[in-house]
Amino acid sequence: MDSLKLFSLIGLLLYFILLLYAVTKEKKNTNVLDYFFAGRSLPYWALSITFIASWWGAGSALSTADLAYEDGLGAFWYYGVPVLISTFLMILSAGSIRRVGYLTQGRMMQARYSGAAAKLLSLLILVFMVFNAASQMVGVGNFFGSYLGLSYETAVLLGTLIVLIYSMFGGFRGVVLTDIIQFVLLLISALVVFGVGYTNAGGIDGIRNAMNAAGKPDYLNMGAGASKYSMYVITFGCAWMIQANVWQRISAARTDRDARKMTVMSFFAYIPLYLMVVFTGMAGFVLYPEIPKGGVVTALVTDYLTPVLGALVFIGISAAIMSTMDSLLNTASMTLMLDLLPEHPDEKKQLSRSRITTLSVTAVALLISLKIRSILQISWMASDIITTGVFVPLVMGFFWRRGNTYGALSSLGVGFVYCLYNLAISFGLPLPSFWQAQSAQQVILGVALSFVVYVGVSLVTPPEYEKADAFLAQAGVGKKK
């Protein structure tokens, strides 16, 4: 075993011990509110850090850099633009989400529509969260595998086991605490890799010379990626705006004002973070004639850093992936526990069941990650489900008084069927379609269909003004009639 792998394994062990120590020394969870929302006692800056860490995962740390190797500054549209759009919309709506008083999206929709609509919406959210968690497991499998020389299966199991142990016993408070530690590590690592890559590539002049030699005139043009990544902007943007783990953090804020401050702080932090990883990939374009096996980031670490510094970066990037995975698993468990399973009157049994649900959703996500080994494919599947199935009835429920249970159920059902139909096509079934697979056209058509069904069915069925007015007044976006 070479020195880099040895130091990395030692660092991973110390990192795991640090996380366990932090979780065990933190205030213990005494009920479900503690386990999933930390008793609504955390400051906005801590929630902001965990918000940033939850979206700075395998796609941000690894995939974006590799895409930037090929597409230059335009790769910012892949993750950076959807994150900024989603976060900006969260700034506008954070106060209403926190003010409405219902902790989960399922419970919000039960108050706004009905129990049946809430159950169906929660099921789709659960599927989305589990698939997203699986994408992070793919990331940790690829990264650990290429960095430590492990098989994909062993790498996935190792990374997932670390996250499962501290998430299952620490709950949301443990997730936030470990996310703060992980954010510091990933920030240091991102700065180191960016600095080393950018310096050795000769800075902006080196990138410009390389793009001219390769005949890529738009390499430094951010707008060049708009059309190529438009489907991701629409799909990811809509999906992430309503992502349950972000709403969980908004609901966990102490006040409406703290919820808004959390989203504002996160918005301005995302800009330099995503630009940094894009320029890291562009530096790799200068330094390597073709994209390295294992990705640009891994190659920069192994080729340009000392073993000790390389091990530090390894831990930081691992932290980026794990901080996203723990957030997704905790929220998936929350959705299953609070919105889909019957409530138990005994708080201690509820708490025990919360840990069991965390274990259960982790096991399902792990099976998916072992079967489908593509971050992009799994992320697309997850985002397509929530965009075409959940986006319209959830968002419209906050703004359109006439929307009712029948419209919500119809929209959820049609959106989900549309998603399954496209999924079947992507797996090779010879089904007819009038749109390009996995395109912006497919996403726009799905959302439009969901919207038309929601509005149409709501208009031809009896209104539910009393329920709608009570919900909208509570959210602060309407007045009780």
mmCIF file with all atom_site columns, N, CA, C and O in Angstrom, residues 304-343:
data_model
loop_
_atom_site.group_PDB
_atom_site.id
_atom_site.type_symbol
_atom_site.label_atom_id
_atom_site.label_alt_id
_atom_site.label_comp_id
_atom_site.label_asym_id
_atom_site.label_entity_id
_atom_site.label_seq_id
_atom_site.pdbx_PDB_ins_code
_atom_site.Cartn_x
_atom_site.Cartn_y
_atom_site.Cartn_z
_atom_site.occupancy
_atom_site.B_iso_or_equiv
_atom_site.pdbx_formal_charge
_atom_site.auth_seq_id
_atom_site.auth_comp_id
_atom_site.auth_asym_id
_atom_site.auth_atom_id
_atom_site.pdbx_PDB_model_num
ATOM 1   N N  . TYR A 1 304 ? -0.322  15.862 -7.726 1.00 0.00 ? 304 TYR A N  1
ATOM 2   C CA . TYR A 1 304 ? 0.254   17.153 -7.389 1.00 0.00 ? 304 TYR A CA 1
ATOM 3   C C  . TYR A 1 304 ? 0.348   17.450 -5.886 1.00 0.00 ? 304 TYR A C  1
ATOM 4   O O  . TYR A 1 304 ? 0.888   18.488 -5.504 1.00 0.00 ? 304 TYR A O  1
ATOM 5   N N  . LEU A 1 305 ? -0.187  16.567 -5.047 1.00 0.00 ? 305 LEU A N  1
ATOM 6   C CA . LEU A 1 305 ? -0.160  16.834 -3.608 1.00 0.00 ? 305 LEU A CA 1
ATOM 7   C C  . LEU A 1 305 ? 0.701   15.815 -2.871 1.00 0.00 ? 305 LEU A C  1
ATOM 8   O O  . LEU A 1 305 ? 0.853   14.675 -3.315 1.00 0.00 ? 305 LEU A O  1
ATOM 9   N N  . THR A 1 306 ? 1.266   16.229 -1.748 1.00 0.00 ? 306 THR A N  1
ATOM 10  C CA . THR A 1 306 ? 1.996   15.307 -0.889 1.00 0.00 ? 306 THR A CA 1
ATOM 11  C C  . THR A 1 306 ? 1.009   14.312 -0.276 1.00 0.00 ? 306 THR A C  1
ATOM 12  O O  . THR A 1 306 ? -0.198  14.593 -0.207 1.00 0.00 ? 306 THR A O  1
ATOM 13  N N  . PRO A 1 307 ? 1.487   13.159 0.188  1.00 0.00 ? 307 PRO A N  1
ATOM 14  C CA . PRO A 1 307 ? 0.568   12.164 0.769  1.00 0.00 ? 307 PRO A CA 1
ATOM 15  C C  . PRO A 1 307 ? -0.272  12.711 1.918  1.00 0.00 ? 307 PRO A C  1
ATOM 16  O O  . PRO A 1 307 ? -1.472  12.419 2.002  1.00 0.00 ? 307 PRO A O  1
ATOM 17  N N  . VAL A 1 308 ? 0.331   13.508 2.809  1.00 0.00 ? 308 VAL A N  1
ATOM 18  C CA . VAL A 1 308 ? -0.418  14.036 3.953  1.00 0.00 ? 308 VAL A CA 1
ATOM 19  C C  . VAL A 1 308 ? -1.483  15.009 3.483  1.00 0.00 ? 308 VAL A C  1
ATOM 20  O O  . VAL A 1 308 ? -2.647  14.937 3.900  1.00 0.00 ? 308 VAL A O  1
ATOM 21  N N  . LEU A 1 309 ? -1.106  15.929 2.588  1.00 0.00 ? 309 LEU A N  1
ATOM 22  C CA . LEU A 1 309 ? -2.071  16.900 2.081  1.00 0.00 ? 309 LEU A CA 1
ATOM 23  C C  . LEU A 1 309 ? -3.128  16.204 1.225  1.00 0.00 ? 309 LEU A C  1
ATOM 24  O O  . LEU A 1 309 ? -4.317  16.555 1.260  1.00 0.00 ? 309 LEU A O  1
ATOM 25  N N  . GLY A 1 310 ? -2.707  15.191 0.485  1.00 0.00 ? 310 GLY A N  1
ATOM 26  C CA . GLY A 1 310 ? -3.654  14.435 -0.322 1.00 0.00 ? 310 GLY A CA 1
ATOM 27  C C  . GLY A 1 310 ? -4.669  13.704 0.536  1.00 0.00 ? 310 GLY A C  1
ATOM 28  O O  . GLY A 1 310 ? -5.847  13.617 0.190  1.00 0.00 ? 310 GLY A O  1
ATOM 29  N N  . ALA A 1 311 ? -4.215  13.189 1.677  1.00 0.00 ? 311 ALA A N  1
ATOM 30  C CA . ALA A 1 311 ? -5.131  12.513 2.602  1.00 0.00 ? 311 ALA A CA 1
ATOM 31  C C  . ALA A 1 311 ? -6.146  13.497 3.173  1.00 0.00 ? 311 ALA A C  1
ATOM 32  O O  . ALA A 1 311 ? -7.318  13.170 3.355  1.00 0.00 ? 311 ALA A O  1
ATOM 33  N N  . LEU A 1 312 ? -5.688  14.732 3.466  1.00 0.00 ? 312 LEU A N  1
ATOM 34  C CA . LEU A 1 312 ? -6.594  15.766 3.971  1.00 0.00 ? 312 LEU A CA 1
ATOM 35  C C  . LEU A 1 312 ? -7.674  16.083 2.943  1.00 0.00 ? 312 LEU A C  1
ATOM 36  O O  . LEU A 1 312 ? -8.865  16.205 3.285  1.00 0.00 ? 312 LEU A O  1
ATOM 37  N N  . VAL A 1 313 ? -7.277  16.201 1.701  1.00 0.00 ? 313 VAL A N  1
ATOM 38  C CA . VAL A 1 313 ? -8.246  16.478 0.640  1.00 0.00 ? 313 VAL A CA 1
ATOM 39  C C  . VAL A 1 313 ? -9.200  15.298 0.470  1.00 0.00 ? 313 VAL A C  1
ATOM 40  O O  . VAL A 1 313 ? -10.407 15.484 0.251  1.00 0.00 ? 313 VAL A O  1
ATOM 41  N N  . PHE A 1 314 ? -8.683  14.096 0.579  1.00 0.00 ? 314 PHE A N  1
ATOM 42  C CA . PHE A 1 314 ? -9.530  12.914 0.497  1.00 0.00 ? 314 PHE A CA 1
ATOM 43  C C  . PHE A 1 314 ? -10.632 12.965 1.548  1.00 0.00 ? 314 PHE A C  1
ATOM 44  O O  . PHE A 1 314 ? -11.800 12.708 1.249  1.00 0.00 ? 314 PHE A O  1
ATOM 45  N N  . ILE A 1 315 ? -10.267 13.319 2.775  1.00 0.00 ? 315 ILE A N  1
ATOM 46  C CA . ILE A 1 315 ? -11.254 13.407 3.848  1.00 0.00 ? 315 ILE A CA 1
ATOM 47  C C  . ILE A 1 315 ? -12.264 14.521 3.546  1.00 0.00 ? 315 ILE A C  1
ATOM 48  O O  . ILE A 1 315 ? -13.465 14.377 3.776  1.00 0.00 ? 315 ILE A O  1
ATOM 49  N N  . GLY A 1 316 ? -11.784 15.646 3.024  1.00 0.00 ? 316 GLY A N  1
ATOM 50  C CA . GLY A 1 316 ? -12.678 16.761 2.719  1.00 0.00 ? 316 GLY A CA 1
ATOM 51  C C  . GLY A 1 316 ? -13.706 16.416 1.658  1.00 0.00 ? 316 GLY A C  1
ATOM 52  O O  . GLY A 1 316 ? -14.894 16.742 1.794  1.00 0.00 ? 316 GLY A O  1
ATOM 53  N N  . ILE A 1 317 ? -13.259 15.740 0.595  1.00 0.00 ? 317 ILE A N  1
ATOM 54  C CA . ILE A 1 317 ? -14.193 15.365 -0.460 1.00 0.00 ? 317 ILE A CA 1
ATOM 55  C C  . ILE A 1 317 ? -15.142 14.278 0.035  1.00 0.00 ? 317 ILE A C  1
ATOM 56  O O  . ILE A 1 317 ? -16.339 14.263 -0.290 1.00 0.00 ? 317 ILE A O  1
ATOM 57  N N  . SER A 1 318 ? -14.611 13.363 0.834  1.00 0.00 ? 318 SER A N  1
ATOM 58  C CA . SER A 1 318 ? -15.476 12.356 1.450  1.00 0.00 ? 318 SER A CA 1
ATOM 59  C C  . SER A 1 318 ? -16.551 13.029 2.286  1.00 0.00 ? 318 SER A C  1
ATOM 60  O O  . SER A 1 318 ? -17.718 12.616 2.292  1.00 0.00 ? 318 SER A O  1
ATOM 61  N N  . ALA A 1 319 ? -16.154 14.082 3.005  1.00 0.00 ? 319 ALA A N  1
ATOM 62  C CA . ALA A 1 319 ? -17.101 14.830 3.831  1.00 0.00 ? 319 ALA A CA 1
ATOM 63  C C  . ALA A 1 319 ? -18.194 15.456 2.974  1.00 0.00 ? 319 ALA A C  1
ATOM 64  O O  . ALA A 1 319 ? -19.370 15.501 3.366  1.00 0.00 ? 319 ALA A O  1
ATOM 65  N N  . ALA A 1 320 ? -17.810 15.953 1.792  1.00 0.00 ? 320 ALA A N  1
ATOM 66  C CA . ALA A 1 320 ? -18.802 16.564 0.901  1.00 0.00 ? 320 ALA A CA 1
ATOM 67  C C  . ALA A 1 320 ? -19.870 15.560 0.499  1.00 0.00 ? 320 ALA A C  1
ATOM 68  O O  . ALA A 1 320 ? -21.068 15.865 0.493  1.00 0.00 ? 320 ALA A O  1
ATOM 69  N N  . ILE A 1 321 ? -19.432 14.354 0.174  1.00 0.00 ? 321 ILE A N  1
ATOM 70  C CA . ILE A 1 321 ? -20.384 13.324 -0.252 1.00 0.00 ? 321 ILE A CA 1
ATOM 71  C C  . ILE A 1 321 ? -21.233 12.866 0.929  1.00 0.00 ? 321 ILE A C  1
ATOM 72  O O  . ILE A 1 321 ? -22.457 12.748 0.837  1.00 0.00 ? 321 ILE A O  1
ATOM 73  N N  . MET A 1 322 ? -20.575 12.622 2.060  1.00 0.00 ? 322 MET A N  1
ATOM 74  C CA . MET A 1 322 ? -21.288 12.087 3.221  1.00 0.00 ? 322 MET A CA 1
ATOM 75  C C  . MET A 1 322 ? -22.254 13.093 3.819  1.00 0.00 ? 322 MET A C  1
ATOM 76  O O  . MET A 1 322 ? -23.318 12.728 4.316  1.00 0.00 ? 322 MET A O  1
ATOM 77  N N  . SER A 1 323 ? -21.909 14.380 3.772  1.00 0.00 ? 323 SER A N  1
ATOM 78  C CA . SER A 1 323 ? -22.795 15.391 4.337  1.00 0.00 ? 323 SER A CA 1
ATOM 79  C C  . SER A 1 323 ? -24.084 15.508 3.545  1.00 0.00 ? 323 SER A C  1
ATOM 80  O O  . SER A 1 323 ? -25.134 15.867 4.088  1.00 0.00 ? 323 SER A O  1
ATOM 81  N N  . THR A 1 324 ? -24.032 15.203 2.258  1.00 0.00 ? 324 THR A N  1
ATOM 82  C CA . THR A 1 324 ? -25.252 15.162 1.456  1.00 0.00 ? 324 THR A CA 1
ATOM 83  C C  . THR A 1 324 ? -26.029 13.880 1.713  1.00 0.00 ? 324 THR A C  1
ATOM 84  O O  . THR A 1 324 ? -27.251 13.887 1.867  1.00 0.00 ? 324 THR A O  1
ATOM 85  N N  . MET A 1 325 ? -25.306 12.771 1.797  1.00 0.00 ? 325 MET A N  1
ATOM 86  C CA . MET A 1 325 ? -25.959 11.487 2.025  1.00 0.00 ? 325 MET A CA 1
ATOM 87  C C  . MET A 1 325 ? -26.687 11.462 3.364  1.00 0.00 ? 325 MET A C  1
ATOM 88  O O  . MET A 1 325 ? -27.824 10.999 3.450  1.00 0.00 ? 325 MET A O  1
ATOM 89  N N  . ASP A 1 326 ? -26.045 11.978 4.434  1.00 0.00 ? 326 ASP A N  1
ATOM 90  C CA . ASP A 1 326 ? -26.698 11.915 5.749  1.00 0.00 ? 326 ASP A CA 1
ATOM 91  C C  . ASP A 1 326 ? -27.978 12.746 5.784  1.00 0.00 ? 326 ASP A C  1
ATOM 92  O O  . ASP A 1 326 ? -28.979 12.363 6.386  1.00 0.00 ? 326 ASP A O  1
ATOM 93  N N  . SER A 1 327 ? -27.955 13.887 5.097  1.00 0.00 ? 327 SER A N  1
ATOM 94  C CA . SER A 1 327 ? -29.135 14.743 5.039  1.00 0.00 ? 327 SER A CA 1
ATOM 95  C C  . SER A 1 327 ? -30.288 14.042 4.337  1.00 0.00 ? 327 SER A C  1
ATOM 96  O O  . SER A 1 327 ? -31.440 14.055 4.799  1.00 0.00 ? 327 SER A O  1
ATOM 97  N N  . LEU A 1 328 ? -29.990 13.397 3.212  1.00 0.00 ? 328 LEU A N  1
ATOM 98  C CA . LEU A 1 328 ? -31.025 12.722 2.432  1.00 0.00 ? 328 LEU A CA 1
ATOM 99  C C  . LEU A 1 328 ? -31.613 11.531 3.188  1.00 0.00 ? 328 LEU A C  1
ATOM 100 O O  . LEU A 1 328 ? -32.825 11.304 3.168  1.00 0.00 ? 328 LEU A O  1
ATOM 101 N N  . LEU A 1 329 ? -30.770 10.780 3.856  1.00 0.00 ? 329 LEU A N  1
ATOM 102 C CA . LEU A 1 329 ? -31.247 9.625  4.615  1.00 0.00 ? 329 LEU A CA 1
ATOM 103 C C  . LEU A 1 329 ? -32.105 10.048 5.797  1.00 0.00 ? 329 LEU A C  1
ATOM 104 O O  . LEU A 1 329 ? -33.134 9.429  6.089  1.00 0.00 ? 329 LEU A O  1
ATOM 105 N N  . ASN A 1 330 ? -31.692 11.120 6.490  1.00 0.00 ? 330 ASN A N  1
ATOM 106 C CA . ASN A 1 330 ? -32.467 11.597 7.629  1.00 0.00 ? 330 ASN A CA 1
ATOM 107 C C  . ASN A 1 330 ? -33.844 12.083 7.185  1.00 0.00 ? 330 ASN A C  1
ATOM 108 O O  . ASN A 1 330 ? -34.860 11.799 7.839  1.00 0.00 ? 330 ASN A O  1
ATOM 109 N N  . THR A 1 331 ? -33.899 12.794 6.052  1.00 0.00 ? 331 THR A N  1
ATOM 110 C CA . THR A 1 331 ? -35.175 13.311 5.562  1.00 0.00 ? 331 THR A CA 1
ATOM 111 C C  . THR A 1 331 ? -36.056 12.192 5.012  1.00 0.00 ? 331 THR A C  1
ATOM 112 O O  . THR A 1 331 ? -37.281 12.216 5.181  1.00 0.00 ? 331 THR A O  1
ATOM 113 N N  . ALA A 1 332 ? -35.450 11.216 4.347  1.00 0.00 ? 332 ALA A N  1
ATOM 114 C CA . ALA A 1 332 ? -36.224 10.063 3.877  1.00 0.00 ? 332 ALA A CA 1
ATOM 115 C C  . ALA A 1 332 ? -36.842 9.326  5.057  1.00 0.00 ? 332 ALA A C  1
ATOM 116 O O  . ALA A 1 332 ? -38.018 8.933  5.027  1.00 0.00 ? 332 ALA A O  1
ATOM 117 N N  . SER A 1 333 ? -36.059 9.149  6.106  1.00 0.00 ? 333 SER A N  1
ATOM 118 C CA . SER A 1 333 ? -36.563 8.502  7.310  1.00 0.00 ? 333 SER A CA 1
ATOM 119 C C  . SER A 1 333 ? -37.681 9.321  7.940  1.00 0.00 ? 333 SER A C  1
ATOM 120 O O  . SER A 1 333 ? -38.696 8.766  8.389  1.00 0.00 ? 333 SER A O  1
ATOM 121 N N  . MET A 1 334 ? -37.525 10.633 7.961  1.00 0.00 ? 334 MET A N  1
ATOM 122 C CA . MET A 1 334 ? -38.548 11.525 8.509  1.00 0.00 ? 334 MET A CA 1
ATOM 123 C C  . MET A 1 334 ? -39.854 11.392 7.733  1.00 0.00 ? 334 MET A C  1
ATOM 124 O O  . MET A 1 334 ? -40.942 11.306 8.321  1.00 0.00 ? 334 MET A O  1
ATOM 125 N N  . THR A 1 335 ? -39.763 11.375 6.411  1.00 0.00 ? 335 THR A N  1
ATOM 126 C CA . THR A 1 335 ? -40.962 11.261 5.577  1.00 0.00 ? 335 THR A CA 1
ATOM 127 C C  . THR A 1 335 ? -41.674 9.933  5.821  1.00 0.00 ? 335 THR A C  1
ATOM 128 O O  . THR A 1 335 ? -42.907 9.885  5.959  1.00 0.00 ? 335 THR A O  1
ATOM 129 N N  . LEU A 1 336 ? -40.906 8.861  5.882  1.00 0.00 ? 336 LEU A N  1
ATOM 130 C CA . LEU A 1 336 ? -41.495 7.548  6.132  1.00 0.00 ? 336 LEU A CA 1
ATOM 131 C C  . LEU A 1 336 ? -42.125 7.491  7.525  1.00 0.00 ? 336 LEU A C  1
ATOM 132 O O  . LEU A 1 336 ? -43.254 7.003  7.696  1.00 0.00 ? 336 LEU A O  1
ATOM 133 N N  . MET A 1 337 ? -41.427 8.018  8.495  1.00 0.00 ? 337 MET A N  1
ATOM 134 C CA . MET A 1 337 ? -41.865 7.912  9.894  1.00 0.00 ? 337 MET A CA 1
ATOM 135 C C  . MET A 1 337 ? -43.064 8.808  10.189 1.00 0.00 ? 337 MET A C  1
ATOM 136 O O  . MET A 1 337 ? -44.061 8.372  10.778 1.00 0.00 ? 337 MET A O  1
ATOM 137 N N  . LEU A 1 338 ? -42.984 10.064 9.801  1.00 0.00 ? 338 LEU A N  1
ATOM 138 C CA . LEU A 1 338 ? -44.002 11.040 10.207 1.00 0.00 ? 338 LEU A CA 1
ATOM 139 C C  . LEU A 1 338 ? -45.189 11.120 9.243  1.00 0.00 ? 338 LEU A C  1
ATOM 140 O O  . LEU A 1 338 ? -46.293 11.476 9.669  1.00 0.00 ? 338 LEU A O  1
ATOM 141 N N  . ASP A 1 339 ? -44.961 10.808 7.973  1.00 0.00 ? 339 ASP A N  1
ATOM 142 C CA . ASP A 1 339 ? -46.018 11.030 6.981  1.00 0.00 ? 339 ASP A CA 1
ATOM 143 C C  . ASP A 1 339 ? -46.666 9.756  6.445  1.00 0.00 ? 339 ASP A C  1
ATOM 144 O O  . ASP A 1 339 ? -47.779 9.810  5.923  1.00 0.00 ? 339 ASP A O  1
ATOM 145 N N  . LEU A 1 340 ? -45.985 8.624  6.558  1.00 0.00 ? 340 LEU A N  1
ATOM 146 C CA . LEU A 1 340 ? -46.510 7.407  5.947  1.00 0.00 ? 340 LEU A CA 1
ATOM 147 C C  . LEU A 1 340 ? -46.867 6.310  6.951  1.00 0.00 ? 340 LEU A C  1
ATOM 148 O O  . LEU A 1 340 ? -47.774 5.528  6.702  1.00 0.00 ? 340 LEU A O  1
ATOM 149 N N  . LEU A 1 341 ? -46.153 6.248  8.061  1.00 0.00 ? 341 LEU A N  1
ATOM 150 C CA . LEU A 1 341 ? -46.439 5.220  9.054  1.00 0.00 ? 341 LEU A CA 1
ATOM 151 C C  . LEU A 1 341 ? -47.391 5.745  10.124 1.00 0.00 ? 341 LEU A C  1
ATOM 152 O O  . LEU A 1 341 ? -47.361 6.941  10.440 1.00 0.00 ? 341 LEU A O  1
ATOM 153 N N  . PRO A 1 342 ? -48.213 4.889  10.702 1.00 0.00 ? 342 PRO A N  1
ATOM 154 C CA . PRO A 1 342 ? -49.109 5.353  11.775 1.00 0.00 ? 342 PRO A CA 1
ATOM 155 C C  . PRO A 1 342 ? -48.319 5.782  13.006 1.00 0.00 ? 342 PRO A C  1
ATOM 156 O O  . PRO A 1 342 ? -47.294 5.181  13.347 1.00 0.00 ? 342 PRO A O  1
ATOM 157 N N  . GLU A 1 343 ? -48.813 6.807  13.665 1.00 0.00 ? 343 GLU A N  1
ATOM 158 C CA . GLU A 1 343 ? -48.115 7.347  14.835 1.00 0.00 ? 343 GLU A CA 1
ATOM 159 C C  . GLU A 1 343 ? -48.324 6.439  16.046 1.00 0.00 ? 343 GLU A C  1
ATOM 160 O O  . GLU A 1 343 ? -49.415 5.910  16.271 1.00 0.00 ? 343 GLU A O  1
#
